[in-house]
Amino acid sequence: MSLSNILRREGGFVDHPADRGGPTNFGITAATLGEWRGLGRPASREEVNALTEREARAIYTKRYLKDPGFAQIRNAKLRDLLLDCAVHHGPRRAAIWLQEAVGVTADGVVGPKTLEAVNTALRKGRRGRPLHATILSKRIVFLGELITKDPKQAVFAKGWMVRVSEFLG
């Protein structure tokens, strides 16, 4: 599990006008922080800015690694990709990409059937294509669709591609 890489990619406090998530710190949005803390509302800009790295790590571990079931994936390369996808695109979408890649019902819930299919795919290889490459290609297409649907998101394209490129090796 590479939370340090997630924190490095996400950076510190940012409040970019084109970011649909609003103010973020360590990549944690106001909505996520408000939900995590049980505020009944998105966290304020000031609350987001005051978020500590320790709390951000706790949020990432629970919401983006353990809760979606990605912590049970023993292949570090695949687990790190799924964690990054969950952080960047939501845990449900990351789970669906995984399920589509291994050919099980894509319900967004990583359970025993998904994990069995993942283990089988990792052992056999998926039509000669590594599982992580299949998920990565889904991610790249998704990012292109985001920019097509909302051209304002193009401002983030270079950063997204740099982020995705970390998983190519």
Tab-separated table of N, CA and C in Angstrom:
chain	number	residue	atom	x	y	z
A	1	MET	N	0.856	-1.176	0.000
A	1	MET	CA	0.000	0.000	0.000
A	1	MET	C	0.893	1.228	0.000
A	2	SER	N	0.615	2.120	-0.904
A	2	SER	CA	1.487	3.271	-1.041
A	2	SER	C	0.725	4.570	-0.812
A	3	LEU	N	0.354	4.803	0.431
A	3	LEU	CA	-0.320	6.061	0.747
A	3	LEU	C	0.605	7.250	0.552
A	4	SER	N	1.895	7.050	0.748
A	4	SER	CA	2.840	8.148	0.540
A	4	SER	C	2.803	8.625	-0.906
A	5	ASN	N	2.669	7.692	-1.849
A	5	ASN	CA	2.566	8.087	-3.257
A	5	ASN	C	1.255	8.818	-3.535
A	6	ILE	N	0.170	8.382	-2.912
A	6	ILE	CA	-1.108	9.080	-3.070
A	6	ILE	C	-0.960	10.509	-2.571
A	7	LEU	N	-0.394	10.677	-1.385
A	7	LEU	CA	-0.235	12.020	-0.809
A	7	LEU	C	0.671	12.887	-1.678
A	8	ARG	N	1.717	12.290	-2.234
A	8	ARG	CA	2.610	13.039	-3.127
A	8	ARG	C	1.857	13.486	-4.376
A	9	ARG	N	1.084	12.569	-4.962
A	9	ARG	CA	0.337	12.918	-6.178
A	9	ARG	C	-0.712	13.987	-5.908
A	10	GLU	N	-1.375	13.876	-4.787
A	10	GLU	CA	-2.471	14.793	-4.471
A	10	GLU	C	-1.984	16.157	-3.998
A	11	GLY	N	-0.841	16.193	-3.330
A	11	GLY	CA	-0.306	17.462	-2.853
A	11	GLY	C	-1.051	17.996	-1.644
A	12	GLY	N	-0.804	19.235	-1.336
A	12	GLY	CA	-1.407	19.880	-0.170
A	12	GLY	C	-2.719	20.570	-0.512
A	13	PHE	N	-2.969	21.664	0.153
A	13	PHE	CA	-4.235	22.378	-0.022
A	13	PHE	C	-4.299	23.022	-1.406
A	14	VAL	N	-5.436	22.799	-2.089
A	14	VAL	CA	-5.684	23.369	-3.415
A	14	VAL	C	-7.147	23.768	-3.485
A	15	ASP	N	-7.394	24.925	-4.084
A	15	ASP	CA	-8.775	25.362	-4.329
A	15	ASP	C	-8.836	25.928	-5.738
A	16	HIS	N	-8.723	25.026	-6.730
A	16	HIS	CA	-8.705	25.411	-8.140
A	16	HIS	C	-10.139	25.631	-8.612
A	17	PRO	N	-10.407	26.739	-9.301
A	17	PRO	CA	-11.787	27.018	-9.728
A	17	PRO	C	-12.391	25.972	-10.674
A	18	ALA	N	-11.561	25.242	-11.415
A	18	ALA	CA	-12.096	24.233	-12.336
A	18	ALA	C	-12.277	22.865	-11.670
A	19	ASP	N	-11.797	22.712	-10.440
A	19	ASP	CA	-11.912	21.424	-9.753
A	19	ASP	C	-13.330	21.249	-9.232
A	20	ARG	N	-14.008	20.260	-9.765
A	20	ARG	CA	-15.405	20.026	-9.405
A	20	ARG	C	-15.560	19.599	-7.947
A	21	GLY	N	-14.470	19.173	-7.324
A	21	GLY	CA	-14.515	18.770	-5.912
A	21	GLY	C	-14.374	19.929	-4.940
A	22	GLY	N	-14.126	21.131	-5.475
A	22	GLY	CA	-13.936	22.286	-4.599
A	22	GLY	C	-12.593	22.213	-3.902
A	23	PRO	N	-12.478	22.862	-2.747
A	23	PRO	CA	-11.195	22.846	-2.038
A	23	PRO	C	-10.840	21.428	-1.591
A	24	THR	N	-9.569	21.086	-1.744
A	24	THR	CA	-9.071	19.781	-1.313
A	24	THR	C	-7.780	19.969	-0.538
A	25	ASN	N	-7.486	19.009	0.309
A	25	ASN	CA	-6.195	18.968	0.989
A	25	ASN	C	-5.770	17.512	1.030
A	26	PHE	N	-4.561	17.239	0.578
A	26	PHE	CA	-4.081	15.870	0.416
A	26	PHE	C	-5.015	15.081	-0.497
A	27	GLY	N	-5.779	15.788	-1.331
A	27	GLY	CA	-6.729	15.144	-2.226
A	27	GLY	C	-8.088	14.872	-1.604
A	28	ILE	N	-8.269	15.204	-0.348
A	28	ILE	CA	-9.542	14.985	0.349
A	28	ILE	C	-10.445	16.195	0.100
A	29	THR	N	-11.625	15.937	-0.466
A	29	THR	CA	-12.558	17.026	-0.772
A	29	THR	C	-13.326	17.464	0.467
A	30	ALA	N	-13.962	18.617	0.347
A	30	ALA	CA	-14.797	19.141	1.436
A	30	ALA	C	-15.940	18.179	1.744
A	31	ALA	N	-16.537	17.591	0.704
A	31	ALA	CA	-17.643	16.649	0.912
A	31	ALA	C	-17.171	15.404	1.658
A	32	THR	N	-16.034	14.852	1.232
A	32	THR	CA	-15.503	13.652	1.882
A	32	THR	C	-15.143	13.928	3.332
A	33	LEU	N	-14.496	15.042	3.584
A	33	LEU	CA	-14.101	15.374	4.949
A	33	LEU	C	-15.329	15.604	5.834
A	34	GLY	N	-16.324	16.298	5.301
A	34	GLY	CA	-17.550	16.525	6.068
A	34	GLY	C	-18.245	15.225	6.416
A	35	GLU	N	-18.293	14.307	5.452
A	35	GLU	CA	-18.905	12.992	5.694
A	35	GLU	C	-18.091	12.204	6.715
A	36	TRP	N	-16.771	12.187	6.548
A	36	TRP	CA	-15.878	11.462	7.448
A	36	TRP	C	-16.059	11.938	8.897
A	37	ARG	N	-16.161	13.232	9.066
A	37	ARG	CA	-16.281	13.801	10.413
A	37	ARG	C	-17.715	13.820	10.931
A	38	GLY	N	-18.664	13.407	10.094
A	38	GLY	CA	-20.063	13.396	10.520
A	38	GLY	C	-20.634	14.783	10.735
A	39	LEU	N	-20.225	15.724	9.900
A	39	LEU	CA	-20.659	17.111	10.064
A	39	LEU	C	-22.077	17.364	9.562
A	40	GLY	N	-22.570	16.492	8.696
A	40	GLY	CA	-23.885	16.721	8.095
A	40	GLY	C	-23.855	17.785	7.012
A	41	ARG	N	-22.664	18.139	6.578
A	41	ARG	CA	-22.447	19.146	5.534
A	41	ARG	C	-21.020	18.991	5.033
A	42	PRO	N	-20.731	19.560	3.859
A	42	PRO	CA	-19.323	19.568	3.436
A	42	PRO	C	-18.494	20.395	4.428
A	43	ALA	N	-17.278	20.006	4.610
A	43	ALA	CA	-16.376	20.783	5.456
A	43	ALA	C	-16.154	22.153	4.823
A	44	SER	N	-15.884	23.128	5.650
A	44	SER	CA	-15.601	24.476	5.141
A	44	SER	C	-14.197	24.510	4.537
A	45	ARG	N	-13.945	25.550	3.783
A	45	ARG	CA	-12.614	25.747	3.191
A	45	ARG	C	-11.555	25.717	4.285
A	46	GLU	N	-11.833	26.354	5.401
A	46	GLU	CA	-10.893	26.420	6.515
A	46	GLU	C	-10.678	25.033	7.144
A	47	GLU	N	-11.763	24.266	7.272
A	47	GLU	CA	-11.644	22.910	7.827
A	47	GLU	C	-10.811	22.020	6.902
A	48	VAL	N	-11.023	22.167	5.605
A	48	VAL	CA	-10.237	21.388	4.636
A	48	VAL	C	-8.768	21.792	4.733
A	49	ASN	N	-8.506	23.068	4.804
A	49	ASN	CA	-7.138	23.562	4.875
A	49	ASN	C	-6.419	23.052	6.127
A	50	ALA	N	-7.152	22.861	7.211
A	50	ALA	CA	-6.555	22.420	8.482
A	50	ALA	C	-6.413	20.899	8.590
A	51	LEU	N	-6.891	20.151	7.602
A	51	LEU	CA	-6.783	18.693	7.622
A	51	LEU	C	-5.325	18.277	7.798
A	52	THR	N	-5.087	17.320	8.679
A	52	THR	CA	-3.722	16.839	8.898
A	52	THR	C	-3.436	15.637	7.998
A	53	GLU	N	-2.171	15.402	7.768
A	53	GLU	CA	-1.772	14.236	6.980
A	53	GLU	C	-2.224	12.950	7.673
A	54	ARG	N	-2.153	12.919	8.974
A	54	ARG	CA	-2.563	11.729	9.725
A	54	ARG	C	-4.038	11.394	9.481
A	55	GLU	N	-4.907	12.417	9.519
A	55	GLU	CA	-6.323	12.166	9.269
A	55	GLU	C	-6.554	11.781	7.810
A	56	ALA	N	-5.825	12.418	6.891
A	56	ALA	CA	-5.949	12.072	5.470
A	56	ALA	C	-5.576	10.603	5.256
A	57	ARG	N	-4.504	10.150	5.892
A	57	ARG	CA	-4.102	8.743	5.778
A	57	ARG	C	-5.190	7.813	6.311
A	58	ALA	N	-5.820	8.195	7.420
A	58	ALA	CA	-6.890	7.373	8.001
A	58	ALA	C	-8.075	7.290	7.050
A	59	ILE	N	-8.422	8.412	6.441
A	59	ILE	CA	-9.531	8.440	5.474
A	59	ILE	C	-9.206	7.537	4.285
A	60	TYR	N	-8.024	7.686	3.728
A	60	TYR	CA	-7.635	6.879	2.574
A	60	TYR	C	-7.632	5.388	2.903
A	61	THR	N	-7.097	5.046	4.055
A	61	THR	CA	-7.012	3.630	4.427
A	61	THR	C	-8.403	3.018	4.548
A	62	LYS	N	-9.295	3.695	5.239
A	62	LYS	CA	-10.628	3.127	5.462
A	62	LYS	C	-11.506	3.204	4.223
A	63	ARG	N	-11.666	4.409	3.677
A	63	ARG	CA	-12.649	4.630	2.611
A	63	ARG	C	-12.211	4.146	1.229
A	64	TYR	N	-10.918	4.141	0.980
A	64	TYR	CA	-10.443	3.873	-0.375
A	64	TYR	C	-9.644	2.574	-0.508
A	65	LEU	N	-9.305	1.960	0.620
A	65	LEU	CA	-8.549	0.718	0.564
A	65	LEU	C	-9.309	-0.431	1.231
A	66	LYS	N	-9.654	-0.259	2.503
A	66	LYS	CA	-10.318	-1.348	3.235
A	66	LYS	C	-11.788	-1.503	2.855
A	67	ASP	N	-12.566	-0.427	2.929
A	67	ASP	CA	-14.009	-0.527	2.661
A	67	ASP	C	-14.323	-1.104	1.285
A	68	PRO	N	-13.644	-0.681	0.220
A	68	PRO	CA	-13.971	-1.260	-1.091
A	68	PRO	C	-13.401	-2.661	-1.319
A	69	GLY	N	-12.587	-3.168	-0.402
A	69	GLY	CA	-12.047	-4.515	-0.543
A	69	GLY	C	-10.697	-4.599	-1.230
A	70	PHE	N	-10.117	-3.470	-1.581
A	70	PHE	CA	-8.843	-3.492	-2.296
A	70	PHE	C	-7.677	-3.951	-1.408
A	71	ALA	N	-7.811	-3.803	-0.096
A	71	ALA	CA	-6.749	-4.240	0.811
A	71	ALA	C	-6.535	-5.747	0.733
A	72	GLN	N	-7.542	-6.482	0.271
A	72	GLN	CA	-7.455	-7.942	0.181
A	72	GLN	C	-6.708	-8.410	-1.065
A	73	ILE	N	-6.378	-7.503	-1.949
A	73	ILE	CA	-5.650	-7.861	-3.165
A	73	ILE	C	-4.167	-7.896	-2.824
A	74	ARG	N	-3.570	-9.055	-2.998
A	74	ARG	CA	-2.183	-9.256	-2.558
A	74	ARG	C	-1.155	-8.714	-3.538
A	75	ASN	N	-1.519	-8.558	-4.785
A	75	ASN	CA	-0.590	-8.039	-5.784
A	75	ASN	C	-0.439	-6.527	-5.569
A	76	ALA	N	0.734	-6.115	-5.122
A	76	ALA	CA	0.960	-4.713	-4.740
A	76	ALA	C	0.750	-3.753	-5.907
A	77	LYS	N	1.211	-4.122	-7.072
A	77	LYS	CA	1.092	-3.247	-8.246
A	77	LYS	C	-0.383	-2.994	-8.578
A	78	LEU	N	-1.180	-4.046	-8.575
A	78	LEU	CA	-2.607	-3.918	-8.856
A	78	LEU	C	-3.319	-3.166	-7.738
A	79	ARG	N	-2.993	-3.497	-6.495
A	79	ARG	CA	-3.625	-2.826	-5.352
A	79	ARG	C	-3.334	-1.320	-5.371
A	80	ASP	N	-2.099	-0.956	-5.658
A	80	ASP	CA	-1.746	0.470	-5.701
A	80	ASP	C	-2.489	1.202	-6.813
A	81	LEU	N	-2.633	0.545	-7.967
A	81	LEU	CA	-3.395	1.146	-9.058
A	81	LEU	C	-4.852	1.340	-8.650
A	82	LEU	N	-5.445	0.312	-8.061
A	82	LEU	CA	-6.849	0.411	-7.649
A	82	LEU	C	-7.043	1.479	-6.580
A	83	LEU	N	-6.114	1.570	-5.643
A	83	LEU	CA	-6.182	2.619	-4.624
A	83	LEU	C	-6.142	3.989	-5.285
A	84	ASP	N	-5.225	4.187	-6.220
A	84	ASP	CA	-5.122	5.474	-6.895
A	84	ASP	C	-6.389	5.768	-7.703
A	85	CYS	N	-6.929	4.754	-8.382
A	85	CYS	CA	-8.176	4.934	-9.127
A	85	CYS	C	-9.320	5.292	-8.182
A	86	ALA	N	-9.382	4.619	-7.036
A	86	ALA	CA	-10.440	4.892	-6.060
A	86	ALA	C	-10.352	6.317	-5.544
A	87	VAL	N	-9.147	6.763	-5.261
A	87	VAL	CA	-8.945	8.131	-4.768
A	87	VAL	C	-9.335	9.143	-5.837
A	88	HIS	N	-8.927	8.889	-7.057
A	88	HIS	CA	-9.117	9.863	-8.127
A	88	HIS	C	-10.506	9.814	-8.756
A	89	HIS	N	-11.130	8.622	-8.778
A	89	HIS	CA	-12.389	8.461	-9.506
A	89	HIS	C	-13.519	7.867	-8.674
A	90	GLY	N	-13.233	7.541	-7.433
A	90	GLY	CA	-14.230	6.938	-6.557
A	90	GLY	C	-14.045	5.439	-6.444
A	91	PRO	N	-14.233	4.887	-5.235
A	91	PRO	CA	-14.035	3.458	-5.025
A	91	PRO	C	-14.958	2.578	-5.860
A	92	ARG	N	-16.190	2.997	-6.053
A	92	ARG	CA	-17.133	2.177	-6.816
A	92	ARG	C	-16.679	2.033	-8.270
A	93	ARG	N	-16.270	3.144	-8.869
A	93	ARG	CA	-15.812	3.097	-10.260
A	93	ARG	C	-14.575	2.213	-10.381
A	94	ALA	N	-13.637	2.331	-9.439
A	94	ALA	CA	-12.436	1.493	-9.471
A	94	ALA	C	-12.809	0.016	-9.371
A	95	ALA	N	-13.760	-0.305	-8.498
A	95	ALA	CA	-14.209	-1.694	-8.343
A	95	ALA	C	-14.865	-2.196	-9.623
A	96	ILE	N	-15.656	-1.363	-10.255
A	96	ILE	CA	-16.312	-1.755	-11.509
A	96	ILE	C	-15.269	-2.015	-12.596
A	97	TRP	N	-14.274	-1.163	-12.703
A	97	TRP	CA	-13.218	-1.391	-13.692
A	97	TRP	C	-12.525	-2.728	-13.437
A	98	LEU	N	-12.255	-3.019	-12.180
A	98	LEU	CA	-11.636	-4.293	-11.826
A	98	LEU	C	-12.542	-5.450	-12.230
A	99	GLN	N	-13.809	-5.357	-11.894
A	99	GLN	CA	-14.751	-6.437	-12.205
A	99	GLN	C	-14.919	-6.624	-13.704
A	100	GLU	N	-14.998	-5.537	-14.442
A	100	GLU	CA	-15.086	-5.651	-15.900
A	100	GLU	C	-13.827	-6.322	-16.458
A	101	ALA	N	-12.688	-5.987	-15.891
A	101	ALA	CA	-11.423	-6.531	-16.377
A	101	ALA	C	-11.311	-8.035	-16.139
A	102	VAL	N	-11.934	-8.528	-15.062
A	102	VAL	CA	-11.839	-9.964	-14.767
A	102	VAL	C	-13.086	-10.733	-15.194
A	103	GLY	N	-14.086	-10.038	-15.736
A	103	GLY	CA	-15.243	-10.708	-16.309
A	103	GLY	C	-16.283	-11.194	-15.317
A	104	VAL	N	-16.435	-10.491	-14.197
A	104	VAL	CA	-17.510	-10.818	-13.257
A	104	VAL	C	-18.545	-9.705	-13.282
A	105	THR	N	-19.677	-9.946	-12.643
A	105	THR	CA	-20.721	-8.931	-12.585
A	105	THR	C	-20.155	-7.639	-12.006
A	106	ALA	N	-20.310	-6.562	-12.748
A	106	ALA	CA	-19.749	-5.271	-12.346
A	106	ALA	C	-20.758	-4.507	-11.492
A	107	ASP	N	-20.782	-4.868	-10.203
A	107	ASP	CA	-21.711	-4.220	-9.277
A	107	ASP	C	-21.028	-3.214	-8.351
A	108	GLY	N	-19.707	-3.076	-8.474
A	108	GLY	CA	-18.980	-2.109	-7.659
A	108	GLY	C	-18.657	-2.595	-6.259
A	109	VAL	N	-18.920	-3.873	-5.970
A	109	VAL	CA	-18.646	-4.442	-4.654
A	109	VAL	C	-17.623	-5.567	-4.824
A	110	VAL	N	-16.463	-5.408	-4.237
A	110	VAL	CA	-15.412	-6.422	-4.331
A	110	VAL	C	-15.643	-7.442	-3.224
A	111	GLY	N	-16.173	-8.582	-3.617
A	111	GLY	CA	-16.435	-9.669	-2.683
A	111	GLY	C	-15.659	-10.904	-3.086
A	112	PRO	N	-16.043	-12.054	-2.527
A	112	PRO	CA	-15.304	-13.296	-2.791
A	112	PRO	C	-15.220	-13.677	-4.268
A	113	LYS	N	-16.291	-13.469	-5.040
A	113	LYS	CA	-16.265	-13.840	-6.465
A	113	LYS	C	-15.276	-12.967	-7.231
A	114	THR	N	-15.299	-11.681	-6.929
A	114	THR	CA	-14.348	-10.781	-7.599
A	114	THR	C	-12.926	-11.154	-7.226
A	115	LEU	N	-12.673	-11.375	-5.933
A	115	LEU	CA	-11.312	-11.703	-5.490
A	115	LEU	C	-10.825	-13.015	-6.099
A	116	GLU	N	-11.709	-14.000	-6.213
A	116	GLU	CA	-11.339	-15.265	-6.850
A	116	GLU	C	-10.984	-15.038	-8.319
A	117	ALA	N	-11.788	-14.228	-9.006
A	117	ALA	CA	-11.518	-13.935	-10.415
A	117	ALA	C	-10.212	-13.152	-10.574
A	118	VAL	N	-9.934	-12.245	-9.640
A	118	VAL	CA	-8.682	-11.482	-9.680
A	118	VAL	C	-7.501	-12.432	-9.517
A	119	ASN	N	-7.579	-13.299	-8.527
A	119	ASN	CA	-6.478	-14.248	-8.297
A	119	ASN	C	-6.261	-15.150	-9.500
A	120	THR	N	-7.335	-15.611	-10.116
A	120	THR	CA	-7.223	-16.442	-11.312
A	120	THR	C	-6.583	-15.655	-12.450
A	121	ALA	N	-7.039	-14.426	-12.649
A	121	ALA	CA	-6.488	-13.591	-13.726
A	121	ALA	C	-5.009	-13.304	-13.489
A	122	LEU	N	-4.628	-13.085	-12.251
A	122	LEU	CA	-3.225	-12.807	-11.952
A	122	LEU	C	-2.355	-14.037	-12.198
A	123	ARG	N	-2.897	-15.215	-11.895
A	123	ARG	CA	-2.135	-16.448	-12.114
A	123	ARG	C	-1.980	-16.758	-13.598
A	124	LYS	N	-3.065	-16.617	-14.336
A	124	LYS	CA	-3.078	-17.033	-15.749
A	124	LYS	C	-2.680	-15.918	-16.699
A	125	GLY	N	-2.825	-14.693	-16.278
A	125	GLY	CA	-2.695	-13.596	-17.218
A	125	GLY	C	-4.002	-13.491	-17.975
A	126	ARG	N	-4.419	-12.343	-18.327
A	126	ARG	CA	-5.715	-12.131	-18.977
A	126	ARG	C	-5.483	-11.943	-20.462
A	127	ARG	N	-5.664	-12.995	-21.261
A	127	ARG	CA	-5.461	-12.946	-22.707
A	127	ARG	C	-4.099	-12.328	-23.044
A	128	GLY	N	-3.109	-12.672	-22.222
A	128	GLY	CA	-1.761	-12.173	-22.477
A	128	GLY	C	-1.552	-10.736	-22.065
A	129	ARG	N	-2.550	-10.113	-21.488
A	129	ARG	CA	-2.453	-8.708	-21.109
A	129	ARG	C	-2.552	-8.609	-19.588
A	130	PRO	N	-1.588	-8.013	-18.945
A	130	PRO	CA	-1.662	-7.903	-17.497
A	130	PRO	C	-2.952	-7.183	-17.057
A	131	LEU	N	-3.489	-7.642	-15.963
A	131	LEU	CA	-4.732	-7.094	-15.437
A	131	LEU	C	-4.639	-5.592	-15.204
A	132	HIS	N	-3.523	-5.150	-14.655
A	132	HIS	CA	-3.399	-3.716	-14.386
A	132	HIS	C	-3.439	-2.888	-15.674
A	133	ALA	N	-2.939	-3.425	-16.782
A	133	ALA	CA	-2.962	-2.696	-18.053
A	133	ALA	C	-4.395	-2.526	-18.553
A	134	THR	N	-5.231	-3.532	-18.331
A	134	THR	CA	-6.632	-3.446	-18.734
A	134	THR	C	-7.342	-2.348	-17.944
A	135	ILE	N	-7.098	-2.307	-16.642
A	135	ILE	CA	-7.716	-1.280	-15.794
A	135	ILE	C	-7.176	0.100	-16.161
A	136	LEU	N	-5.888	0.175	-16.399
A	136	LEU	CA	-5.274	1.451	-16.759
A	136	LEU	C	-5.849	1.988	-18.067
A	137	SER	N	-6.110	1.112	-19.023
A	137	SER	CA	-6.692	1.579	-20.287
A	137	SER	C	-8.108	2.102	-20.069
A	138	LYS	N	-8.881	1.469	-19.190
A	138	LYS	CA	-10.224	1.965	-18.862
A	138	LYS	C	-10.123	3.358	-18.240
A	139	ARG	N	-9.135	3.539	-17.407
A	139	ARG	CA	-8.937	4.829	-16.749
A	139	ARG	C	-8.597	5.922	-17.760
A	140	ILE	N	-7.730	5.623	-18.678
A	140	ILE	CA	-7.324	6.610	-19.683
A	140	ILE	C	-8.522	7.020	-20.536
A	141	VAL	N	-9.322	6.055	-20.958
A	141	VAL	CA	-10.527	6.359	-21.735
A	141	VAL	C	-11.470	7.238	-20.912
A	142	PHE	N	-11.642	6.911	-19.647
A	142	PHE	CA	-12.513	7.689	-18.765
A	142	PHE	C	-12.040	9.136	-18.662
A	143	LEU	N	-10.740	9.324	-18.503
A	143	LEU	CA	-10.206	10.689	-18.404
A	143	LEU	C	-10.458	11.464	-19.693
A	144	GLY	N	-10.290	10.805	-20.822
A	144	GLY	CA	-10.597	11.461	-22.100
A	144	GLY	C	-12.063	11.849	-22.190
A	145	GLU	N	-12.940	10.973	-21.719
A	145	GLU	CA	-14.373	11.273	-21.728
A	145	GLU	C	-14.705	12.453	-20.814
A	146	LEU	N	-14.017	12.543	-19.684
A	146	LEU	CA	-14.239	13.679	-18.777
A	146	LEU	C	-13.949	15.005	-19.478
A	147	ILE	N	-12.831	15.039	-20.178
A	147	ILE	CA	-12.434	16.263	-20.869
A	147	ILE	C	-13.383	16.559	-22.026
A	148	THR	N	-13.822	15.533	-22.735
A	148	THR	CA	-14.756	15.720	-23.843
A	148	THR	C	-16.082	16.298	-23.347
A	149	LYS	N	-16.570	15.772	-22.227
A	149	LYS	CA	-17.851	16.230	-21.664
A	149	LYS	C	-17.742	17.603	-21.025
A	150	ASP	N	-16.583	17.919	-20.445
A	150	ASP	CA	-16.383	19.189	-19.759
A	150	ASP	C	-14.998	19.722	-20.112
A	151	PRO	N	-14.900	20.478	-21.213
A	151	PRO	CA	-13.589	20.960	-21.671
A	151	PRO	C	-12.800	21.752	-20.626
A	152	LYS	N	-13.462	22.299	-19.610
A	152	LYS	CA	-12.741	23.008	-18.549
A	152	LYS	C	-11.784	22.075	-17.803
A	153	GLN	N	-12.073	20.775	-17.862
A	153	GLN	CA	-11.227	19.802	-17.180
A	153	GLN	C	-9.889	19.593	-17.890
A	154	ALA	N	-9.767	20.086	-19.110
A	154	ALA	CA	-8.520	19.934	-19.867
A	154	ALA	C	-7.335	20.567	-19.148
A	155	VAL	N	-7.596	21.525	-18.284
A	155	VAL	CA	-6.523	22.159	-17.528
A	155	VAL	C	-5.771	21.132	-16.673
A	156	PHE	N	-6.433	20.022	-16.342
A	156	PHE	CA	-5.824	18.985	-15.516
A	156	PHE	C	-5.210	17.847	-16.320
A	157	ALA	N	-5.356	17.866	-17.643
A	157	ALA	CA	-4.957	16.731	-18.485
A	157	ALA	C	-3.497	16.348	-18.313
A	158	LYS	N	-2.597	17.299	-18.333
A	158	LYS	CA	-1.174	16.971	-18.214
A	158	LYS	C	-0.906	16.273	-16.884
A	159	GLY	N	-1.420	16.815	-15.803
A	159	GLY	CA	-1.218	16.198	-14.489
A	159	GLY	C	-1.805	14.805	-14.420
A	160	TRP	N	-2.984	14.619	-15.014
A	160	TRP	CA	-3.608	13.294	-15.027
A	160	TRP	C	-2.746	12.298	-15.791
A	161	MET	N	-2.205	12.723	-16.927
A	161	MET	CA	-1.389	11.815	-17.730
A	161	MET	C	-0.072	11.484	-17.025
A	162	VAL	N	0.500	12.458	-16.329
A	162	VAL	CA	1.713	12.179	-15.550
A	162	VAL	C	1.383	11.152	-14.465
A	163	ARG	N	0.233	11.339	-13.822
A	163	ARG	CA	-0.204	10.418	-12.778
A	163	ARG	C	-0.396	9.009	-13.336
A	164	VAL	N	-1.097	8.901	-14.445
A	164	VAL	CA	-1.348	7.602	-15.065
A	164	VAL	C	-0.040	6.952	-15.503
A	165	SER	N	0.886	7.755	-16.001
A	165	SER	CA	2.144	7.199	-16.509
A	165	SER	C	2.959	6.494	-15.423
A	166	GLU	N	2.754	6.853	-14.166
A	166	GLU	CA	3.463	6.187	-13.077
A	166	GLU	C	3.133	4.701	-12.998
A	167	PHE	N	2.012	4.309	-13.579
A	167	PHE	CA	1.562	2.916	-13.500
A	167	PHE	C	1.908	2.112	-14.751
A	168	LEU	N	2.610	2.709	-15.692
A	168	LEU	CA	2.926	2.012	-16.942
A	168	LEU	C	4.080	1.034	-16.822
A	169	GLY	N	4.945	1.224	-15.849
A	169	GLY	CA	6.120	0.359	-15.736
A	169	GLY	C	5.881	-0.949	-15.052
